[in-house]
PDB file of C-alpha atoms in Angstrom:
ATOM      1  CA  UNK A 145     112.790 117.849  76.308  1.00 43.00           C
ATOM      2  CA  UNK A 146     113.274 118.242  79.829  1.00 56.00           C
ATOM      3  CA  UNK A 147     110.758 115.043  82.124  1.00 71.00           C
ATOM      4  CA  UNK A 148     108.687 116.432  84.995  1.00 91.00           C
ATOM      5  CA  UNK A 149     109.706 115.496  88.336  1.00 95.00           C
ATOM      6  CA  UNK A 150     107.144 113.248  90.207  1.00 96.00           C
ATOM      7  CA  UNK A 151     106.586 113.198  94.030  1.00 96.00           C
ATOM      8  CA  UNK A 152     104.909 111.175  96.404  1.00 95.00           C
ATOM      9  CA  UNK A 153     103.972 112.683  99.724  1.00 91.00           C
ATOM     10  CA  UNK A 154     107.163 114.725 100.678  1.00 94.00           C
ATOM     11  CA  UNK A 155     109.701 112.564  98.723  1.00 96.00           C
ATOM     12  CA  UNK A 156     110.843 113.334  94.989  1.00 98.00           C
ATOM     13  CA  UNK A 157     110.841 110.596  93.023  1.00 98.00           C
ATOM     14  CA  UNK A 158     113.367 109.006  90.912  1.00 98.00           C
ATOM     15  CA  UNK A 159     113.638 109.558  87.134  1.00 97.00           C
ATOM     16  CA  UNK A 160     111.552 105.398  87.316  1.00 96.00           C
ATOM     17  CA  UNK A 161     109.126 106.135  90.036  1.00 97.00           C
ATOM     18  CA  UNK A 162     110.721 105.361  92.676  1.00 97.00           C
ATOM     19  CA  UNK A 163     111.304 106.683  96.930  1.00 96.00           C
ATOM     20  CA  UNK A 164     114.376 105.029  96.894  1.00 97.00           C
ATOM     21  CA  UNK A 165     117.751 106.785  95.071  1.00 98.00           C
ATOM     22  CA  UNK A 166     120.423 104.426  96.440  1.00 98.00           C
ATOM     23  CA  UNK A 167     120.857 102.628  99.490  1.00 97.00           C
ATOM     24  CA  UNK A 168     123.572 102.210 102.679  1.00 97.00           C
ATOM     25  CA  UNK A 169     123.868  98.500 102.543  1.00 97.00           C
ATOM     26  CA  UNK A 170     124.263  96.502 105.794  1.00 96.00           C
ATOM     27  CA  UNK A 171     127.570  95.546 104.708  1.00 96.00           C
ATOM     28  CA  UNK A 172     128.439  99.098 104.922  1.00 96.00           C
ATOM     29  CA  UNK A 173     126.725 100.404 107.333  1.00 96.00           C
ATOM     30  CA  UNK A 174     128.861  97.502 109.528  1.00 96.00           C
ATOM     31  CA  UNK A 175     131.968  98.934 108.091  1.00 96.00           C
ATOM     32  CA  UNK A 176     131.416 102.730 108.792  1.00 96.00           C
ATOM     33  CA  UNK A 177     129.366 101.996 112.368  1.00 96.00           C
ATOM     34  CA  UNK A 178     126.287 103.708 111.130  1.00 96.00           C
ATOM     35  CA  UNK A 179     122.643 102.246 110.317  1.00 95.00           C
ATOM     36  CA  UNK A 180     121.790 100.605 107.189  1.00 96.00           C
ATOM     37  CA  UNK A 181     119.189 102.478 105.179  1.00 96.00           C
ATOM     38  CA  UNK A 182     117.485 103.548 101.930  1.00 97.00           C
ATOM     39  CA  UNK A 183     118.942 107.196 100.355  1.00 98.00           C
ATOM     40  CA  UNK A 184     115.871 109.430  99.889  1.00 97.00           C
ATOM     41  CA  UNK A 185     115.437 113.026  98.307  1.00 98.00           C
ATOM     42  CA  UNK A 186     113.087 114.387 100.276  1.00 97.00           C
ATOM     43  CA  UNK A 187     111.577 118.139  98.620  1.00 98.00           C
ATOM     44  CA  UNK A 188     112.732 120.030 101.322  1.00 97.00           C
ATOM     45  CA  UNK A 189     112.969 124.076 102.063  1.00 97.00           C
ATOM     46  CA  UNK A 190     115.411 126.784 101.206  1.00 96.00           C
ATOM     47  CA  UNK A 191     115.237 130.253 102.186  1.00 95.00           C
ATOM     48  CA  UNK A 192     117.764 132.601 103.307  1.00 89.00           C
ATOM     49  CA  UNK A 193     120.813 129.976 102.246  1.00 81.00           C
ATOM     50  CA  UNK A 194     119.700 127.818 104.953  1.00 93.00           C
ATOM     51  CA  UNK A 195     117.391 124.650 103.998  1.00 96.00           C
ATOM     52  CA  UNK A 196     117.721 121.344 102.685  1.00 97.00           C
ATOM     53  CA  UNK A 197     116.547 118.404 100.082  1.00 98.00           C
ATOM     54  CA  UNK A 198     115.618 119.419  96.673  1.00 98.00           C
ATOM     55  CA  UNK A 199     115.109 123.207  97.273  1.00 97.00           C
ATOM     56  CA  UNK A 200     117.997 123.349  98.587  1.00 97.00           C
ATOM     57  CA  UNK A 201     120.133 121.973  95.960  1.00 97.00           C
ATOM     58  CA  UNK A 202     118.264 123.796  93.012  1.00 97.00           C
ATOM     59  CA  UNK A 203     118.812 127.332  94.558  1.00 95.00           C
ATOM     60  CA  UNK A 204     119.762 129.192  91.477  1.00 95.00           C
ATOM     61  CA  UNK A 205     123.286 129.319  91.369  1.00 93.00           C
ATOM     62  CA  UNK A 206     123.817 125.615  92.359  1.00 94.00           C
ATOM     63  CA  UNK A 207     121.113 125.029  89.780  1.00 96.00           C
ATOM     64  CA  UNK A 208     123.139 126.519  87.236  1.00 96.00           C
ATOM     65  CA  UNK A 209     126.355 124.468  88.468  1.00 95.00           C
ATOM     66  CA  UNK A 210     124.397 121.222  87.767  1.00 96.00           C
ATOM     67  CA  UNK A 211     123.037 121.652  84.422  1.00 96.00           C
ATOM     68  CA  UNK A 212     126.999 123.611  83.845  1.00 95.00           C
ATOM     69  CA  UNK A 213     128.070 120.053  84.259  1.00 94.00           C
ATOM     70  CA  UNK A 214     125.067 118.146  82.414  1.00 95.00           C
ATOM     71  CA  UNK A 215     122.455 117.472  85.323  1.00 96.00           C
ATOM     72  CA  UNK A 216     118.947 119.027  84.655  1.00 96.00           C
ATOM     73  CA  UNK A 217     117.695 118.565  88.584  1.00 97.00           C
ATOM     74  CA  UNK A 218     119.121 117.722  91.482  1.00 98.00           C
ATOM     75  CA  UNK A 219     116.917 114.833  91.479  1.00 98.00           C
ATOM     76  CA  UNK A 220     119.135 113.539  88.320  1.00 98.00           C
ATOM     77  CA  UNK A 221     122.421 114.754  90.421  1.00 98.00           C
ATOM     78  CA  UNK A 222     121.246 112.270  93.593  1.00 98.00           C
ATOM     79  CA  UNK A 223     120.667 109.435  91.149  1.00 97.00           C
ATOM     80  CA  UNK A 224     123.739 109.590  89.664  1.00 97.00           C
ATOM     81  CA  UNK A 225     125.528 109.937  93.124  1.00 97.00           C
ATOM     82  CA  UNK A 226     123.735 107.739  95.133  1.00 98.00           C
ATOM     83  CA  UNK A 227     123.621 105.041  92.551  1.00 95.00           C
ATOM     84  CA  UNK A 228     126.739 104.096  92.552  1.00 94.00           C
ATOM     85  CA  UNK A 229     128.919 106.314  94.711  1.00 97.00           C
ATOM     86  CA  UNK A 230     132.883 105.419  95.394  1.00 96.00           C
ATOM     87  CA  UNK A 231     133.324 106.350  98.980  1.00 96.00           C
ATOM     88  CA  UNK A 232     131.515 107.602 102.103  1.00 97.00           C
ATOM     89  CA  UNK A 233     133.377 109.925 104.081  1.00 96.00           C
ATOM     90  CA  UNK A 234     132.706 111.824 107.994  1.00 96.00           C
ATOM     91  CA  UNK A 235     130.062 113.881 108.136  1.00 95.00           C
ATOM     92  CA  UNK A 236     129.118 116.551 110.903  1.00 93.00           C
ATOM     93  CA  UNK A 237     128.020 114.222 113.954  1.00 93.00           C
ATOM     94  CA  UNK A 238     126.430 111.021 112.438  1.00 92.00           C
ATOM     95  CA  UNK A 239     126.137 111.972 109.333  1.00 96.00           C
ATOM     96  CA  UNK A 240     127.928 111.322 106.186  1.00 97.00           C
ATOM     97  CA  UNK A 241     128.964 112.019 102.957  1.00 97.00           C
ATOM     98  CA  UNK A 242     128.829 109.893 100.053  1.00 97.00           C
ATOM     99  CA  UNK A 243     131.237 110.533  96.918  1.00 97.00           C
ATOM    100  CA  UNK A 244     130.959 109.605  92.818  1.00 95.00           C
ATOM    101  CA  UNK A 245     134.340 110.669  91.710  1.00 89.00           C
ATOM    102  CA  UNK A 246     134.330 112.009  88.551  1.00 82.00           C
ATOM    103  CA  UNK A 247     136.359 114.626  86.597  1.00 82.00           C
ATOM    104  CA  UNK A 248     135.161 116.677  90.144  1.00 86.00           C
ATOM    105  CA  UNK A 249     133.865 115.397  93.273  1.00 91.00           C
ATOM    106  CA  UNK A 250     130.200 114.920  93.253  1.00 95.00           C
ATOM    107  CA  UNK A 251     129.160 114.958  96.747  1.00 94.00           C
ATOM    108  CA  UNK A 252     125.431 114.692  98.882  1.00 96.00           C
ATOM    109  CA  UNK A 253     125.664 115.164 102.420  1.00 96.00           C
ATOM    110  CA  UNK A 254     122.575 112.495 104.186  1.00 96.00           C
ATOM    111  CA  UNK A 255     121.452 112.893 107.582  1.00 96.00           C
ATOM    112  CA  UNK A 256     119.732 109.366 109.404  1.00 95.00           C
ATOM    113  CA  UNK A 257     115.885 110.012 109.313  1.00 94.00           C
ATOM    114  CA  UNK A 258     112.541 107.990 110.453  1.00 89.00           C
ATOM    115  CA  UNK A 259     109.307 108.329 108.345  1.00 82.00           C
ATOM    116  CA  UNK A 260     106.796 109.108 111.232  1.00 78.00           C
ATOM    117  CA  UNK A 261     104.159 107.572 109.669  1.00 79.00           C
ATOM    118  CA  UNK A 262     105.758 104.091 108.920  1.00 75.00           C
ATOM    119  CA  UNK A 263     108.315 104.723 111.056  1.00 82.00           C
ATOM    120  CA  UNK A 264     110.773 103.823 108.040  1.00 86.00           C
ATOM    121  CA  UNK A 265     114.652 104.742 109.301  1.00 93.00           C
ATOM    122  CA  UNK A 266     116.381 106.283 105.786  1.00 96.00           C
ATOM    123  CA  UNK A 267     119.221 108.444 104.686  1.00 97.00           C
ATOM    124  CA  UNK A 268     117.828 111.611 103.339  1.00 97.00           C
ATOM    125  CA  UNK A 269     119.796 113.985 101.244  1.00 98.00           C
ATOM    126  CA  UNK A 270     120.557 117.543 103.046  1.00 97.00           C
ATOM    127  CA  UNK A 271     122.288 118.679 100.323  1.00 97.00           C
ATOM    128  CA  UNK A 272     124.320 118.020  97.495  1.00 97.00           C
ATOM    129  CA  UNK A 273     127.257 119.785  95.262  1.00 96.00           C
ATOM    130  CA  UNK A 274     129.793 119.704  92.929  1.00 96.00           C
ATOM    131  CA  UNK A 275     133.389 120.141  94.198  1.00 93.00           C
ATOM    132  CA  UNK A 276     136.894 121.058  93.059  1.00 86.00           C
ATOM    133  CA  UNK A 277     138.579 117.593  93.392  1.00 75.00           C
ATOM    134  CA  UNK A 278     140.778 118.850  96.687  1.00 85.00           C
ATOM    135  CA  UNK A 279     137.859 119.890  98.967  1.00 89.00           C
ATOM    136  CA  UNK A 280     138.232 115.736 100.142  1.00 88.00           C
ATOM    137  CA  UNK A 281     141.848 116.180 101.309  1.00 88.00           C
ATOM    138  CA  UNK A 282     141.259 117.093 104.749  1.00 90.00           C
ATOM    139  CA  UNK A 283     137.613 114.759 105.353  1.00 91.00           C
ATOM    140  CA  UNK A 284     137.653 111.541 107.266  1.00 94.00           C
ATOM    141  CA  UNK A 285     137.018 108.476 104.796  1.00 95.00           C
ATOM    142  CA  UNK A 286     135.185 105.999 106.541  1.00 97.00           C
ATOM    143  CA  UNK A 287     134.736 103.524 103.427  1.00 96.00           C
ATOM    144  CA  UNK A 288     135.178 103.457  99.902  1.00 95.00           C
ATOM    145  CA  UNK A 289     134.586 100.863  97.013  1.00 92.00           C
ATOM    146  CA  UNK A 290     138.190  99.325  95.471  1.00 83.00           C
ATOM    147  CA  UNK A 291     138.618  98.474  91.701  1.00 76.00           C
ATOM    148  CA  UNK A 292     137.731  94.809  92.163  1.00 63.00           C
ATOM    149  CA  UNK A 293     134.205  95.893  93.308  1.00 57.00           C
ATOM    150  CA  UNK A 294     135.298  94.791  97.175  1.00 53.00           C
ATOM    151  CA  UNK A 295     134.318  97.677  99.689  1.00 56.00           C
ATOM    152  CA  UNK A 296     136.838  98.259 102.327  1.00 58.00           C
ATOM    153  CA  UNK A 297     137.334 100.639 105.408  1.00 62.00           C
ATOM    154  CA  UNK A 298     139.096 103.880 103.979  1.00 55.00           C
ATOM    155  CA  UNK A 299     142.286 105.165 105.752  1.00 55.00           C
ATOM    156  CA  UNK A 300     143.215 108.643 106.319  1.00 48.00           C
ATOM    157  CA  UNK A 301     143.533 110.337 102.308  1.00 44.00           C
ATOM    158  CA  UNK A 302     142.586 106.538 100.766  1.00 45.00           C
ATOM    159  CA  UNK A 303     140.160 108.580  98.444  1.00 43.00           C
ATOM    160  CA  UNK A 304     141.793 110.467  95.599  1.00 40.00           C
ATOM    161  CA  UNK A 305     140.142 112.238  92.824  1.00 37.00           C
ATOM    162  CA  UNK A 306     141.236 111.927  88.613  1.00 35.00           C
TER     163      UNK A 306
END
């Protein structure tokens, strides 16, 4: 049986209740020269391809990628990326991409945001996707976590895929 999604103002929740999928750590935000910041799904839009946040990522043919690859949601897709993700690469202008590397790339693309009503600063999911495991070759890696558990600063094609 397939659990309802909860949300709370214009965020989706995670799977426990909470605003909060995953965080940039200061230690990493130091590292890749960006700000430090929660990782939030935010509900979104998505009409005529364009949009972002949740309806975005559950158009129906991404939809049916996900749960193709065991994911019900894409608020089950964030969690498991922005969790735990293994690298962080160059995104258009400020933003950036964060990476689980799996048997494909899992990717979720977050754009810096403030909360105008707590004036919160957080990363907010645009959108997210599954990839083949080359779409990473030609990105700029700007961190990614090592086997010991010690993040570093990534170097040009320091990200490789299983």
């Amino acid at each position: 049986m397939e659990e309802s999604i909860q949300y709370k103002d214009n965020y989706v929740l995670t799977s426990t209740g909470e605003k909060d999928f995953g965080e940039i750590t200061p230690e990493i935000a130091r590292i890749i020269h960006r700000e430090q910041g929660k990782i939030r799904l935010e509900i979104g839009f998505q009409k005529d391809g364009r949009g972002y946040g949740e309806k975005h990522i559950e158009r129906p043919d991404r939809l049916k990628q996900l749960k193709h690859n065991g994911f019900n949601c894409a608020r089950d897709f964030i969690e498991y990326i922005a969790k735990d993700y293994d690298a962080i690469f160059q995104g258009e202008g400020n933003n950036i991409v964060i990476v689980k590397i799996g048997k494909n790339s899992n990717i979720a693309f977050l754009a810096l945001k403030q909360n105008e009503n707590d004036k919160v600063i957080y990363w907010t999911v645009e959108s997210a996707f599954i990839s083949r495991p080359d779409y990473l070759k030609n990105k700029t890696p700007l961190w990614e976590k090592t086997d010991s558990g010690i993040t570093k600063r990534a170097g040009k094609g320091a990200v490789q895929s299983s």
